[in-house]
mmCIF file of C-alpha atoms in Angstrom:
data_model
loop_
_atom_site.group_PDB
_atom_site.id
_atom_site.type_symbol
_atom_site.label_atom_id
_atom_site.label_comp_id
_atom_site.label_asym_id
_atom_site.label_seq_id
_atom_site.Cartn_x
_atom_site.Cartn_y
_atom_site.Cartn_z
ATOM 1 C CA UNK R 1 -37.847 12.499 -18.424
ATOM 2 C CA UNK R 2 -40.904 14.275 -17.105
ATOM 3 C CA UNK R 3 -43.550 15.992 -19.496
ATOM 4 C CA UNK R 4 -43.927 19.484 -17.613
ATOM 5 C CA UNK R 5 -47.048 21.298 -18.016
ATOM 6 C CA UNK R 6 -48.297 24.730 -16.783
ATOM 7 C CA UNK R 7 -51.848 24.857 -15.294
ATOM 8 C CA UNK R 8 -52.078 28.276 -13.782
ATOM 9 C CA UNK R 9 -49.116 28.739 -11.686
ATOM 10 C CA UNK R 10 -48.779 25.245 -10.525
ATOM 11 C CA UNK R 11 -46.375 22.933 -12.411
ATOM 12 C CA UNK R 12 -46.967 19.627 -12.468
ATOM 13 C CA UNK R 13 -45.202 16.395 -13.722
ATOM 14 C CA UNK R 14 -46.998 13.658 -16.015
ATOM 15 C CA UNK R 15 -44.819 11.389 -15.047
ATOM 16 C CA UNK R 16 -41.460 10.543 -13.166
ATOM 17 C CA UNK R 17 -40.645 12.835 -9.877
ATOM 18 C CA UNK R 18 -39.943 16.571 -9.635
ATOM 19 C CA UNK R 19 -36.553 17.175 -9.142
ATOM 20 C CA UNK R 20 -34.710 18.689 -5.713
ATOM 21 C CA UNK R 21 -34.760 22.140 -4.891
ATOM 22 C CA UNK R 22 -31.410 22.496 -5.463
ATOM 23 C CA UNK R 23 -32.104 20.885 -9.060
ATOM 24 C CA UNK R 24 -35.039 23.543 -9.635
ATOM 25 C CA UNK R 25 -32.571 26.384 -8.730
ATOM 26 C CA UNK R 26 -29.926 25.204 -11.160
ATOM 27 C CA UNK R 27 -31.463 23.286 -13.959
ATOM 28 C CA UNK R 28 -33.680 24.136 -17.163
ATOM 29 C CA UNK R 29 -36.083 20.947 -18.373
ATOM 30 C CA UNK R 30 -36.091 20.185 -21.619
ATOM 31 C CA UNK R 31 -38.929 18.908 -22.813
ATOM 32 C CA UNK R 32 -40.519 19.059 -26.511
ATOM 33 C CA UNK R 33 -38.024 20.849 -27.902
ATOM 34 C CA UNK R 34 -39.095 23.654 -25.290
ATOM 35 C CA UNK R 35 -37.311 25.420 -22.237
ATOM 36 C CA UNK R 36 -39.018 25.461 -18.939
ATOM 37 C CA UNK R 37 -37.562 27.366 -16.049
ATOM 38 C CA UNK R 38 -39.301 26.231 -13.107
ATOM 39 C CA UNK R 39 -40.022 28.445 -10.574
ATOM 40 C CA UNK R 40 -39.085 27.509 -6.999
ATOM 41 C CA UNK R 41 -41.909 28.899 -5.123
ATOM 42 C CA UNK R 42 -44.881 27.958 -6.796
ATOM 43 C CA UNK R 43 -43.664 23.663 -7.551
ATOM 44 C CA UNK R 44 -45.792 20.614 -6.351
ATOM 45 C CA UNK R 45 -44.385 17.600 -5.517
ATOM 46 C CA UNK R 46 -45.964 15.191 -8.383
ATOM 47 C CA UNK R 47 -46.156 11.349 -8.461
ATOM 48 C CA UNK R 48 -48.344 8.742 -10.060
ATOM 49 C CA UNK R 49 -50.432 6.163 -8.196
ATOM 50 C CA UNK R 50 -51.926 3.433 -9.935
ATOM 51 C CA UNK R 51 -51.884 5.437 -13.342
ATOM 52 C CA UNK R 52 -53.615 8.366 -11.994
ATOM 53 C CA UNK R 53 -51.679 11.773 -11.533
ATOM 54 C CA UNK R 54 -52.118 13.454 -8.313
ATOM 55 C CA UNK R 55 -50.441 16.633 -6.719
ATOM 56 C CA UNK R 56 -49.430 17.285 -3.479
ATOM 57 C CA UNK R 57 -50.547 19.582 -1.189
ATOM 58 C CA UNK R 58 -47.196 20.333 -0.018
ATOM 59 C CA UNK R 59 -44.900 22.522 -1.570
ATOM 60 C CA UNK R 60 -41.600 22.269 -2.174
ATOM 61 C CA UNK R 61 -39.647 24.015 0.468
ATOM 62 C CA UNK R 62 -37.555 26.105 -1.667
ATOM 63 C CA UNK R 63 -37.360 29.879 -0.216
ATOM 64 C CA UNK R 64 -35.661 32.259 -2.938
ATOM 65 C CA UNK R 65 -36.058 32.765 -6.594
ATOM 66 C CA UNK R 66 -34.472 31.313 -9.131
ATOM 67 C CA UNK R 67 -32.430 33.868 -11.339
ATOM 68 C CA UNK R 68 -31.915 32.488 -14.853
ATOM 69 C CA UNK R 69 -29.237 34.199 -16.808
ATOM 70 C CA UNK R 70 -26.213 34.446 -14.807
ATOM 71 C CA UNK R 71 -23.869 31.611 -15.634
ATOM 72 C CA UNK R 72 -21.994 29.804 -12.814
ATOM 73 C CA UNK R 73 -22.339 33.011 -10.252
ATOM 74 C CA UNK R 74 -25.366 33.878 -8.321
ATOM 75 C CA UNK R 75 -26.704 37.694 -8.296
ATOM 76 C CA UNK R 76 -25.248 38.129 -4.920
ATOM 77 C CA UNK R 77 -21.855 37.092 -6.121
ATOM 78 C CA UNK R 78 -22.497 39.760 -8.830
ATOM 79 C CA UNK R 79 -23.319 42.089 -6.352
ATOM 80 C CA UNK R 80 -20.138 41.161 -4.000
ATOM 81 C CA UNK R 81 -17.988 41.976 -7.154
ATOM 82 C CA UNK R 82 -19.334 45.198 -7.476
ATOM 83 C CA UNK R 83 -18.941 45.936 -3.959
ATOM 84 C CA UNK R 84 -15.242 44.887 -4.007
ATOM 85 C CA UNK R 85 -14.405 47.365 -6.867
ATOM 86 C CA UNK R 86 -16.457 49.734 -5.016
ATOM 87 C CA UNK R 87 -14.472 49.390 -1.909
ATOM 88 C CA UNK R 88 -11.251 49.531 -3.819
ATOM 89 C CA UNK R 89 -12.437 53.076 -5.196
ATOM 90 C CA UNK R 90 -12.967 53.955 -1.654
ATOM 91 C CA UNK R 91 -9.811 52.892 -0.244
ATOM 92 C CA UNK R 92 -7.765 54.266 -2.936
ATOM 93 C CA UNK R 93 -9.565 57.783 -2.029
ATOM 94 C CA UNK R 94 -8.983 57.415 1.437
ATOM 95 C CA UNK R 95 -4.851 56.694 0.806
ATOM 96 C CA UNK R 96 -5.013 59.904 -1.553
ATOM 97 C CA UNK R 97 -6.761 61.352 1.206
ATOM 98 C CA UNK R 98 -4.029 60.204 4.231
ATOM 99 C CA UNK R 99 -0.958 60.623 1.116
ATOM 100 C CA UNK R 100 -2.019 64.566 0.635
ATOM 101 C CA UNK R 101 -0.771 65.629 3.908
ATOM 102 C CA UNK R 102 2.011 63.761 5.245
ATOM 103 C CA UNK R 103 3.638 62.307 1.950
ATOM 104 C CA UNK R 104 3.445 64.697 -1.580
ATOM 105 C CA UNK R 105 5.576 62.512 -3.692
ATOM 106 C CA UNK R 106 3.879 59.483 -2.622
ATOM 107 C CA UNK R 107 0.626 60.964 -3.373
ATOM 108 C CA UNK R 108 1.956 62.667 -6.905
ATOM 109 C CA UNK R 109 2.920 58.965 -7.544
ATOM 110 C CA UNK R 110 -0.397 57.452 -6.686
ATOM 111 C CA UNK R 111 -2.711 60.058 -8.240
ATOM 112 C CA UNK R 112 -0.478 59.848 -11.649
ATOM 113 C CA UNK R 113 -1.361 56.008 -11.708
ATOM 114 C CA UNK R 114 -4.656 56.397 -10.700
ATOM 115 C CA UNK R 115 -5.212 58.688 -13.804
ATOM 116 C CA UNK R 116 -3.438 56.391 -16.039
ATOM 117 C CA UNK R 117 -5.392 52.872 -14.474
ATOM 118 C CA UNK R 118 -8.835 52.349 -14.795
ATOM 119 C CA UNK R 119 -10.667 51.393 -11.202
ATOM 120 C CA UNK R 120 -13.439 49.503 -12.453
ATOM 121 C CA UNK R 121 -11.372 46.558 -11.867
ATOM 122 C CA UNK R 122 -10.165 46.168 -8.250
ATOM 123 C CA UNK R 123 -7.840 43.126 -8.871
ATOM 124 C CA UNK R 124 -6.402 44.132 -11.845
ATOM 125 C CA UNK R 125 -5.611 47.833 -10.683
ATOM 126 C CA UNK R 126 -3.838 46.216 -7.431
ATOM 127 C CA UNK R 127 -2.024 43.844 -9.259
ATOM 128 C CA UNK R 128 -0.739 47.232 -11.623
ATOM 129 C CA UNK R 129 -0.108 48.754 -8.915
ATOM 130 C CA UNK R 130 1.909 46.240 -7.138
ATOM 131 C CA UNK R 131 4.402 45.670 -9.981
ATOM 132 C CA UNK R 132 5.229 49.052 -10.891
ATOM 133 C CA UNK R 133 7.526 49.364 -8.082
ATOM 134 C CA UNK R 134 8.777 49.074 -5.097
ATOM 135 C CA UNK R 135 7.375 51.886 -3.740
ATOM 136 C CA UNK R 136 3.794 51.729 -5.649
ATOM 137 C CA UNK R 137 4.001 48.222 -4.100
ATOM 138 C CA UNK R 138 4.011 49.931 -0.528
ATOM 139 C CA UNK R 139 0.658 52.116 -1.808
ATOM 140 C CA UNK R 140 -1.021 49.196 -3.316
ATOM 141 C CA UNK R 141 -0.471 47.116 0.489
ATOM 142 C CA UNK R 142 -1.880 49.991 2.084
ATOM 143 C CA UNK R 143 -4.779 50.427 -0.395
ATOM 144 C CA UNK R 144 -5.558 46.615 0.370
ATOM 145 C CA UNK R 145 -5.226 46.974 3.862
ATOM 146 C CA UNK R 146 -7.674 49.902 4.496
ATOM 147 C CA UNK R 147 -9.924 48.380 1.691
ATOM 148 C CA UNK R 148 -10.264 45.409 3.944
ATOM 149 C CA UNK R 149 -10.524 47.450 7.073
ATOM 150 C CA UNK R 150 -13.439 49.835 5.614
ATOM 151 C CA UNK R 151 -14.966 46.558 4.596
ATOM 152 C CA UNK R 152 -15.072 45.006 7.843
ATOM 153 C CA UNK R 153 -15.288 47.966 9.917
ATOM 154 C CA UNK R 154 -16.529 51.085 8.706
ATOM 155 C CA UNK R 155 -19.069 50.199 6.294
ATOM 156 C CA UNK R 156 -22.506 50.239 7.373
ATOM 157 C CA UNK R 157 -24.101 46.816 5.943
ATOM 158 C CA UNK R 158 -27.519 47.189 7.591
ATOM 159 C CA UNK R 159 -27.975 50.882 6.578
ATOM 160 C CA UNK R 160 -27.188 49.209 2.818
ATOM 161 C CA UNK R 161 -29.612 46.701 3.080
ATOM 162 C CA UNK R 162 -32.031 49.354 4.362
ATOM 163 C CA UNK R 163 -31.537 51.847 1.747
ATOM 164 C CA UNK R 164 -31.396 49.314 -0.976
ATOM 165 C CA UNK R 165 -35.024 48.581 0.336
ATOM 166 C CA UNK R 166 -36.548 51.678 1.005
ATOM 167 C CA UNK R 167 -34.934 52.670 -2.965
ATOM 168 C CA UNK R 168 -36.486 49.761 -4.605
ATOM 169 C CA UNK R 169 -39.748 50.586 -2.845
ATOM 170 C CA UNK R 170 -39.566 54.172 -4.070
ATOM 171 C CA UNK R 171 -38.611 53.833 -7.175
ATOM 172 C CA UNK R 172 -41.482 51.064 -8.067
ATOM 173 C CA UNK R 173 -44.183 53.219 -6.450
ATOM 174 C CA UNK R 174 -42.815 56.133 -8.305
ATOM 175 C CA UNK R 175 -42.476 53.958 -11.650
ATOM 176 C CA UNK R 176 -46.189 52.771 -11.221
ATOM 177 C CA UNK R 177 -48.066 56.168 -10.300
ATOM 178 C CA UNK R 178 -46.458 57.938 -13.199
ATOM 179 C CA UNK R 179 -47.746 55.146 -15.714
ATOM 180 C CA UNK R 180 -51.094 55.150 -13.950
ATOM 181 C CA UNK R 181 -51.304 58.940 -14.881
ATOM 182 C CA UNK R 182 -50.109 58.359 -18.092
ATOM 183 C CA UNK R 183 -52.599 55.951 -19.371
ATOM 184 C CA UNK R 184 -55.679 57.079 -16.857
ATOM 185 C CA UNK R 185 -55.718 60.267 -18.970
ATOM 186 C CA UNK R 186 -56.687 61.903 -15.635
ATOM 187 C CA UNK R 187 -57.053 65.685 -16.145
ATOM 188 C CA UNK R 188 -54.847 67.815 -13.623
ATOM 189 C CA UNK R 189 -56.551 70.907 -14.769
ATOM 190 C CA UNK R 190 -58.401 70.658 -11.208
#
């Protein structure tokens, strides 16, 4: 096993070899009873010649971050989970939608088990939806169907990816200038 240490932001290895990028993205190192997390971006490849340690100059080629603290599912599997109960909620207000003007019963049927269900969970509220009856089985085929055609469709993935951005962005900058006022004591008397 390899005795990490942390000069700086460089990690090195006394001994042994660094492990694979893929290792560094999924692995914690144990070492004196201690955690270390390495981080991906900043890792030397590490080796020892002729007792004397020396570190590359080439980095690791690993490109993302690792994300401790998620178990077997990566953030953007997180994310893709919200987004499929999100797109359920959308679907399911698009049939209500479709249901209010040609079909009243059908939509009196849906809305009741709508208020009864909870839509946080997509899979489970299908699955509800699909054994109540035959006819809730109809609404919860057409709820799947238009779910899966707003997904691939409709829904605007590059506007997300833009907004998501430009939110992040604002939100920081907005985060950081208010603490900047607050601890700069800056008089606005002016």
């Amino acid at each position: 096993m390899a005795l990490l240490l942390n000069f700086t932001e460089t990690w090195i290895a006394a001994a042994g070899n660094l492990p694979s990028c893929n290792q560094l993205a999924s692995t914690k190192w144990f070492t004196d009873n201690k955690i270390y997390y390495l981080p991906p971006k900043n890792c030397y490849r590490v080796g020892i010649y002729k007792s004397k340690r020396f570190v590359s100059s080439q980095p690791l080629r690993c490109q993302k971050m690792y994300v401790p603290g998620f178990g077997e599912a990566s953030p953007e599997a997180k994310a893709a989970m919200n987004l499929q109960n999100f797109f359920n909620y959308v679907a399911v207000r698009i049939v209500l939608a479709q249901l209010e003007s040609y079909n009243p019963e059908a939509y009196k049927e849906l809305m009741e088990f709508v208020n009864s269900h909870s839509l946080n969970d997509s899979e489970d509220f299908c699955k509800q939806l699909m054994r109540e009856s035959p006819s809730h089985q109809k609404l919860a085929l057409r709820i799947l169907e238009v779910r899966s055609a707003y997904t691939k469709r409709d829904f605007e993935w590059e506007n997300l990816k833009k907004l998501s951005f430009k939110m992040v962005d604002e939100a920081n900058t907005r985060l950081m200038r208010d603490y900047v006022l607050e601890t700069s004591h800056i008089d606005d008397a002016k």
